[in-house]
Amino acid sequence: MGIKTALPRYELYLYTAVLAVALIWAGSWIFEASSENANRKTFKESVKPGWHYFGRKMDAADFEWVMWFTTFRNHILFALVGHVIFAKIFSLVAPKHRSLVFGVYGGLAVLVTMGWTFLALVLSHCIILYSVAIFKSKWMCFAAGLCTLASIKLEPFNSWQEALVTGSFNLQDILFYGGCGFSIMRCMSFALENCEKKEGNYTFSDLVKYNFYLPFFFFGPIMTFDRFHAQANNTQLIRKEREMWNITTKALLHLGGILVVDVFFHYLYILTIPSDMKLVAKLSDWSLAGLAYSNLVYDWVKAAVMFGVINTVAMLDHLDPPQPPKCITMLYVFAETHFDRGINDWLCKYVYDYIGGNHDQIFKELLATICTFAVTTLWLGPCELVYIWSFFNCFGLNFELWVAKFFSLPPLSTIESAMGEAMSRRIRGLFNAANFWAIVLYNVLSLNSLEFAKMVGRRLIFKGFPLTTLSVLLVTYCGVQLVKERERQQALLEDPEPVKPVDGGKEKAE
């Protein structure tokens, strides 16, 4: 309920003002803590020289971001530009064979980057899963795929395979685990899609062309085989109206995002501060809330920019790749929470939706979420922190269904129907605000540390009660209502209905 009903404009303006003041207030505390502690001993490893003329150092705690946009930026750009040039030439000259060019160029790039032993290792994974795929048994494909994935995530198998890769450079560990991990997930997608093929089997060359598509190879996102195969083998390469304009606009937005993050890293040390628990203990409650929230926002921005750069290349290849994840600010339910839409789509298609069906039965949903997070735990690499993260997110997803089932029963459902859509939206907003902070706390532990997450939880829920707890919930409630209003407007654009004013200056879709 409540999606069709607009709240009064003055109420939305009030929510916007409260949210803006709170964000500025929390940001000022983080800026002060960053400026006063820039030369702190514990910051030496992660706070590096930055803008000398402005007297600002830079938060360089995220190796992945530094790798992409500083240290190995030119190498990554060189490889991607080469892919774009070769793909464009063969798309014009021999469009029927462009998927083959994707695979050959990607294979050669992997060979040059990681050596023949790594290439042989990845091909061995492909051969194993292709051999299982031809039997067209889903449980065999899953068993073989998960065992292969476990071999690069669990000791001593992962150390043995990593030792096969010769040479040494800073990116080797990341490229090894990223390349092998994404490769195995793609091979599983190929095997499971082959089980759905009614006549015959896909060829091994189809798997190689799919797996060695360079933009997706090392860092993702994962595009399921059925979608990639159909789009990569499409010879009708016609651009839609304003498609190149949209691709260019998105590329410029990604560039703008990189510049904004660079500015923030020079003024707000949001990644370094949580690693110093002595400093964290001295910060105000609002600083901790702002740090927790900003860490998740940054992780979303990083995923959106990195996947966005790769997706731009994929769209130039006439592909429709998985979209960036939904912004954390727009999330207030666990069902929409993810930071990698490719992995999320893969899990939903082959595990979550396959087992859970329409997700309205409690026990089927419980089984589906347990299986989904079991696979996710293996994908991330089993350890104590991942176990805790998986448990709480699995619980949150199920708890939402339990609460929804409970409130759908009379007399609660009757009471909600009687109170009207606007009031129902406000009450739901209160629950959503609390749910938002559950999402933040359950996920910030995987981005920072368990100790930091526990500190934030204690300060916001126990030590800060009632003032901090209620004020943070109030600000979050304002944000949730603004998000709900945006969703309402989008829903009306997709399914327009006549709108007419009603009492009190409100607008209601009839």
Short mmCIF file of C-alpha atoms in Angstrom, two decimals, residues 44-365:
data_model
loop_
_atom_site.label_atom_id
_atom_site.label_comp_id
_atom_site.label_asym_id
_atom_site.label_seq_id
_atom_site.Cartn_x
_atom_site.Cartn_y
_atom_site.Cartn_z
CA LYS A 44 50.99 5.88 7.84
CA GLU A 45 50.22 2.67 5.96
CA SER A 46 47.03 3.90 4.31
CA VAL A 47 47.17 7.72 4.23
CA LYS A 48 49.58 8.70 1.47
CA PRO A 49 50.79 12.01 0.00
CA GLY A 50 48.07 13.63 -2.07
CA TRP A 51 47.40 17.22 -3.09
CA HIS A 52 50.61 18.91 -1.98
CA TYR A 53 49.49 22.43 -2.93
CA PHE A 54 46.35 22.10 -0.83
CA GLY A 55 48.15 20.43 2.05
CA ARG A 56 45.91 17.36 1.83
CA LYS A 57 46.91 13.72 2.12
CA MET A 58 44.90 10.96 0.47
CA ASP A 59 43.14 7.92 1.90
CA ALA A 60 44.66 5.02 -0.06
CA ALA A 61 43.34 2.16 2.09
CA ASP A 62 41.40 0.53 -0.76
CA PHE A 63 44.01 -1.31 -2.83
CA GLU A 64 41.44 -2.24 -5.48
CA TRP A 65 40.52 1.38 -6.20
CA VAL A 66 44.17 2.48 -6.22
CA MET A 67 45.00 -0.41 -8.55
CA TRP A 68 42.26 0.48 -11.05
CA PHE A 69 42.66 4.23 -11.18
CA THR A 70 46.27 4.91 -10.17
CA THR A 71 48.85 2.12 -10.12
CA PHE A 72 47.72 -0.07 -13.03
CA ARG A 73 45.40 2.39 -14.74
CA ASN A 74 47.46 2.56 -17.96
CA HIS A 75 47.77 -1.23 -18.20
CA ILE A 76 44.02 -1.74 -17.82
CA LEU A 77 43.24 1.03 -20.30
CA PHE A 78 45.70 -0.44 -22.82
CA ALA A 79 44.10 -3.90 -22.63
CA LEU A 80 40.52 -2.58 -22.88
CA VAL A 81 41.30 -0.14 -25.71
CA GLY A 82 42.97 -2.96 -27.64
CA HIS A 83 39.86 -5.09 -27.15
CA VAL A 84 37.58 -2.29 -28.38
CA ILE A 85 39.70 -1.71 -31.51
CA PHE A 86 39.91 -5.39 -32.51
CA ALA A 87 36.23 -5.98 -31.70
CA LYS A 88 35.18 -2.98 -33.79
CA ILE A 89 37.29 -4.02 -36.78
CA PHE A 90 35.96 -7.56 -36.85
CA SER A 91 32.39 -6.42 -36.16
CA LEU A 92 32.60 -4.44 -39.40
CA VAL A 93 34.59 -6.96 -41.46
CA ALA A 94 33.28 -10.33 -40.19
CA PRO A 95 30.36 -9.87 -37.78
CA LYS A 96 29.63 -13.62 -37.79
CA HIS A 97 33.01 -14.30 -36.20
CA ARG A 98 33.20 -11.45 -33.70
CA SER A 99 32.52 -13.76 -30.73
CA LEU A 100 35.54 -15.81 -31.83
CA VAL A 101 37.64 -12.64 -31.84
CA PHE A 102 36.42 -11.88 -28.32
CA GLY A 103 37.65 -15.27 -27.13
CA VAL A 104 40.99 -15.21 -29.00
CA TYR A 105 41.91 -11.69 -27.88
CA GLY A 106 40.89 -12.47 -24.30
CA GLY A 107 42.87 -15.72 -24.27
CA LEU A 108 45.98 -13.98 -25.61
CA ALA A 109 45.63 -11.18 -23.04
CA VAL A 110 45.36 -13.73 -20.22
CA LEU A 111 48.37 -15.62 -21.60
CA VAL A 112 50.53 -12.48 -21.75
CA THR A 113 49.38 -11.27 -18.34
CA MET A 114 49.45 -14.46 -16.27
CA GLY A 115 51.50 -17.00 -18.24
CA TRP A 116 50.73 -20.34 -19.87
CA THR A 117 50.35 -22.25 -16.57
CA PHE A 118 47.46 -20.03 -15.45
CA LEU A 119 45.85 -20.30 -18.89
CA ALA A 120 46.20 -24.09 -18.70
CA LEU A 121 44.66 -24.10 -15.23
CA VAL A 122 41.62 -22.12 -16.38
CA LEU A 123 41.24 -24.36 -19.43
CA SER A 124 41.37 -27.43 -17.18
CA HIS A 125 38.44 -26.02 -15.20
CA CYS A 126 36.59 -25.47 -18.48
CA ILE A 127 37.29 -29.03 -19.63
CA ILE A 128 36.12 -30.55 -16.34
CA LEU A 129 32.83 -28.65 -16.32
CA TYR A 130 32.23 -29.15 -20.05
CA SER A 131 32.72 -32.89 -19.60
CA VAL A 132 30.08 -32.90 -16.86
CA ALA A 133 27.74 -30.61 -18.84
CA ILE A 134 27.30 -33.08 -21.69
CA PHE A 135 25.49 -35.47 -19.30
CA LYS A 136 22.80 -32.78 -18.85
CA SER A 137 22.37 -33.43 -15.13
CA LYS A 138 21.91 -30.27 -13.10
CA TRP A 139 22.93 -31.80 -9.79
CA MET A 140 26.12 -33.15 -11.36
CA CYS A 141 26.88 -29.72 -12.83
CA PHE A 142 26.34 -28.05 -9.47
CA ALA A 143 28.41 -30.65 -7.62
CA ALA A 144 31.29 -30.40 -10.09
CA GLY A 145 31.12 -26.60 -10.17
CA LEU A 146 31.04 -26.16 -6.40
CA CYS A 147 33.88 -28.66 -5.91
CA THR A 148 35.96 -26.79 -8.50
CA LEU A 149 35.15 -23.48 -6.81
CA ALA A 150 36.10 -24.96 -3.42
CA SER A 151 39.46 -26.01 -4.86
CA ILE A 152 40.50 -22.34 -5.23
CA LYS A 153 38.91 -21.18 -1.96
CA LEU A 154 40.02 -23.84 0.52
CA GLU A 155 43.44 -24.98 1.71
CA PRO A 156 45.58 -26.78 0.66
CA PHE A 157 44.08 -26.93 -2.85
CA ASN A 158 44.17 -23.17 -3.49
CA SER A 159 47.83 -22.82 -2.45
CA TRP A 160 48.78 -25.73 -4.70
CA GLN A 161 47.03 -24.22 -7.71
CA GLU A 162 48.35 -20.73 -7.01
CA ALA A 163 51.91 -22.12 -6.89
CA LEU A 164 51.46 -23.31 -10.50
CA VAL A 165 51.32 -19.69 -11.67
CA THR A 166 54.87 -18.52 -12.37
CA GLY A 167 56.23 -15.01 -12.06
CA SER A 168 55.47 -12.38 -9.45
CA PHE A 169 53.91 -8.92 -9.57
CA ASN A 170 51.58 -6.92 -7.36
CA LEU A 171 48.38 -7.92 -9.12
CA GLN A 172 49.04 -11.66 -9.37
CA ASP A 173 47.03 -12.73 -6.31
CA ILE A 174 44.01 -10.62 -7.25
CA LEU A 175 44.07 -11.68 -10.89
CA PHE A 176 44.52 -15.34 -9.94
CA TYR A 177 41.54 -15.56 -7.59
CA GLY A 178 39.40 -13.16 -9.63
CA GLY A 179 40.12 -14.91 -12.92
CA CYS A 180 39.63 -18.43 -11.57
CA GLY A 181 36.57 -17.56 -9.49
CA PHE A 182 34.65 -15.76 -12.22
CA SER A 183 35.74 -18.39 -14.75
CA ILE A 184 34.27 -21.23 -12.69
CA MET A 185 30.99 -19.37 -12.17
CA ARG A 186 30.74 -18.77 -15.91
CA CYS A 187 31.48 -22.44 -16.59
CA MET A 188 28.70 -23.41 -14.18
CA SER A 189 26.31 -21.09 -16.03
CA PHE A 190 27.32 -22.72 -19.32
CA ALA A 191 26.80 -26.22 -17.89
CA LEU A 192 23.39 -25.39 -16.41
CA GLU A 193 22.22 -23.70 -19.62
CA ASN A 194 23.41 -26.74 -21.58
CA CYS A 195 21.09 -28.85 -19.40
CA GLU A 196 18.20 -26.69 -20.60
CA LYS A 197 19.12 -27.12 -24.29
CA LYS A 198 16.54 -29.50 -25.77
CA GLU A 199 18.55 -30.84 -28.69
CA GLY A 200 22.28 -31.52 -28.71
CA ASN A 201 24.94 -29.66 -26.75
CA TYR A 202 26.71 -26.37 -26.98
CA THR A 203 30.27 -26.74 -28.25
CA PHE A 204 33.48 -26.36 -26.24
CA SER A 205 34.36 -23.37 -28.42
CA ASP A 206 31.11 -21.71 -27.26
CA LEU A 207 32.34 -22.08 -23.68
CA VAL A 208 35.82 -20.74 -24.47
CA LYS A 209 34.46 -17.71 -26.35
CA TYR A 210 32.11 -16.98 -23.45
CA ASN A 211 34.65 -17.53 -20.70
CA PHE A 212 37.54 -15.54 -22.21
CA TYR A 213 35.63 -12.36 -23.02
CA LEU A 214 38.30 -10.03 -21.62
CA PRO A 215 36.22 -7.18 -20.09
CA PHE A 216 34.42 -9.70 -17.84
CA PHE A 217 37.27 -12.17 -17.30
CA PHE A 218 39.16 -10.94 -14.22
CA PHE A 219 36.74 -8.63 -12.42
CA GLY A 220 33.26 -9.49 -13.69
CA PRO A 221 30.40 -8.81 -13.80
CA ILE A 222 29.05 -12.24 -14.62
CA MET A 223 26.69 -12.39 -17.58
CA THR A 224 24.83 -15.69 -17.77
CA PHE A 225 25.70 -17.86 -20.78
CA ASP A 226 22.26 -17.77 -22.41
CA ARG A 227 22.29 -13.97 -22.60
CA PHE A 228 25.91 -13.69 -23.72
CA HIS A 229 25.60 -16.41 -26.37
CA ALA A 230 22.51 -14.84 -27.92
CA GLN A 231 23.94 -11.31 -27.95
CA ALA A 232 27.54 -12.14 -28.98
CA ASN A 233 26.30 -14.20 -31.95
CA ASN A 234 23.84 -11.58 -33.12
CA THR A 235 24.94 -10.35 -36.55
CA GLN A 236 22.33 -7.56 -36.79
CA LEU A 237 24.55 -4.92 -35.18
CA ILE A 238 22.26 -1.92 -35.36
CA ARG A 239 22.40 0.85 -32.79
CA LYS A 240 19.19 2.11 -31.25
CA GLU A 241 18.33 5.78 -31.49
CA ARG A 242 20.59 7.87 -29.22
CA GLU A 243 22.36 4.70 -28.00
CA MET A 244 25.87 6.11 -28.58
CA TRP A 245 24.81 9.32 -26.86
CA ASN A 246 23.69 7.30 -23.82
CA ILE A 247 26.93 5.29 -23.78
CA THR A 248 28.98 8.50 -23.95
CA THR A 249 26.91 10.11 -21.20
CA LYS A 250 27.37 7.10 -18.92
CA ALA A 251 31.12 7.08 -19.60
CA LEU A 252 31.33 10.76 -18.61
CA LEU A 253 29.31 10.04 -15.47
CA HIS A 254 31.77 7.30 -14.53
CA LEU A 255 34.64 9.74 -15.06
CA GLY A 256 32.85 12.27 -12.87
CA GLY A 257 32.37 9.59 -10.21
CA ILE A 258 36.11 8.86 -10.22
CA LEU A 259 36.91 12.55 -9.74
CA VAL A 260 34.35 12.93 -6.93
CA VAL A 261 35.76 9.90 -5.08
CA ASP A 262 39.27 11.33 -5.49
CA VAL A 263 38.15 14.59 -3.90
CA PHE A 264 36.47 12.78 -1.02
CA PHE A 265 39.54 10.64 -0.38
CA HIS A 266 41.56 13.84 0.21
CA TYR A 267 39.12 15.25 2.76
CA LEU A 268 37.29 12.32 4.35
CA TYR A 269 39.35 9.30 5.44
CA ILE A 270 36.32 7.06 5.65
CA LEU A 271 38.27 3.85 4.96
CA THR A 272 41.26 4.45 7.23
CA ILE A 273 39.52 5.76 10.34
CA PRO A 274 37.52 2.54 11.06
CA SER A 275 40.79 0.56 11.19
CA ASP A 276 41.94 2.54 14.25
CA MET A 277 39.59 1.45 17.03
CA LYS A 278 41.20 3.78 19.61
CA LEU A 279 40.30 6.76 17.43
CA VAL A 280 36.87 5.33 16.63
CA ALA A 281 36.08 5.07 20.35
CA LYS A 282 36.66 8.83 20.72
CA LEU A 283 34.34 9.84 17.89
CA SER A 284 30.79 11.07 18.38
CA ASP A 285 27.77 8.87 17.72
CA TRP A 286 26.96 10.88 14.59
CA SER A 287 30.50 10.38 13.29
CA LEU A 288 30.16 6.61 13.70
CA ALA A 289 26.78 6.58 11.97
CA GLY A 290 28.20 8.68 9.15
CA LEU A 291 31.26 6.44 8.83
CA ALA A 292 29.18 3.27 8.63
CA TYR A 293 26.82 4.77 6.06
CA SER A 294 29.58 6.37 3.97
CA ASN A 295 31.52 3.09 3.81
CA LEU A 296 28.55 1.35 2.20
CA VAL A 297 27.94 4.29 -0.12
CA TYR A 298 31.57 4.20 -1.19
CA ASP A 299 31.43 0.47 -1.83
CA TRP A 300 28.40 1.05 -4.04
CA VAL A 301 30.14 3.91 -5.89
CA LYS A 302 33.21 1.72 -6.42
CA ALA A 303 31.10 -1.13 -7.80
CA ALA A 304 29.06 1.26 -9.96
CA VAL A 305 32.18 2.93 -11.43
CA MET A 306 34.28 -0.22 -11.94
CA PHE A 307 31.43 -2.24 -13.42
CA GLY A 308 30.35 0.87 -15.30
CA VAL A 309 33.72 1.15 -17.05
CA ILE A 310 33.56 -2.52 -18.03
CA ASN A 311 29.92 -2.24 -19.05
CA THR A 312 30.76 0.71 -21.31
CA VAL A 313 33.18 -1.51 -23.23
CA ALA A 314 30.58 -4.31 -23.35
CA MET A 315 27.93 -1.92 -24.71
CA LEU A 316 30.35 -0.84 -27.44
CA ASP A 317 30.44 -4.57 -28.31
CA HIS A 318 26.62 -4.49 -28.71
CA LEU A 319 26.08 -6.40 -25.45
CA ASP A 320 23.56 -5.65 -22.71
CA PRO A 321 25.60 -6.35 -19.53
CA PRO A 322 24.27 -6.53 -15.95
CA GLN A 323 23.54 -3.08 -14.60
CA PRO A 324 25.39 -1.55 -11.62
CA PRO A 325 23.95 -2.38 -8.18
CA LYS A 326 21.18 -0.33 -6.63
CA CYS A 327 22.47 2.55 -4.50
CA ILE A 328 22.61 1.73 -0.77
CA THR A 329 20.70 4.95 -0.07
CA MET A 330 17.77 3.53 -2.05
CA LEU A 331 17.71 0.24 -0.12
CA TYR A 332 15.42 -0.43 2.80
CA VAL A 333 14.65 -4.13 2.22
CA PHE A 334 17.06 -7.07 2.25
CA ALA A 335 15.46 -8.54 -0.87
CA GLU A 336 17.06 -5.80 -3.02
CA THR A 337 20.43 -5.66 -1.24
CA HIS A 338 23.44 -6.61 -3.36
CA PHE A 339 26.71 -5.03 -4.43
CA ASP A 340 27.31 -7.10 -7.57
CA ARG A 341 24.29 -7.41 -9.82
CA GLY A 342 25.99 -10.04 -12.00
CA ILE A 343 26.53 -12.44 -9.09
CA ASN A 344 23.07 -11.56 -7.78
CA ASP A 345 21.44 -12.40 -11.12
CA TRP A 346 23.43 -15.67 -11.29
CA LEU A 347 22.38 -16.70 -7.77
CA CYS A 348 18.75 -15.73 -8.32
CA LYS A 349 18.45 -17.63 -11.60
CA TYR A 350 20.21 -20.87 -10.63
CA VAL A 351 19.62 -21.08 -6.86
CA TYR A 352 17.29 -18.59 -5.17
CA ASP A 353 14.41 -18.44 -7.67
CA TYR A 354 14.89 -22.07 -8.73
CA ILE A 355 14.32 -23.30 -5.17
CA GLY A 356 12.15 -20.52 -3.74
CA GLY A 357 9.64 -20.28 -6.59
CA ASN A 358 7.43 -17.21 -6.02
CA HIS A 359 8.96 -16.66 -2.52
CA ASP A 360 5.71 -16.61 -0.59
CA GLN A 361 6.13 -19.89 1.31
CA ILE A 362 8.11 -19.64 4.54
CA PHE A 363 9.89 -23.00 4.45
CA LYS A 364 10.73 -22.88 0.74
CA GLU A 365 12.07 -19.36 1.20
#
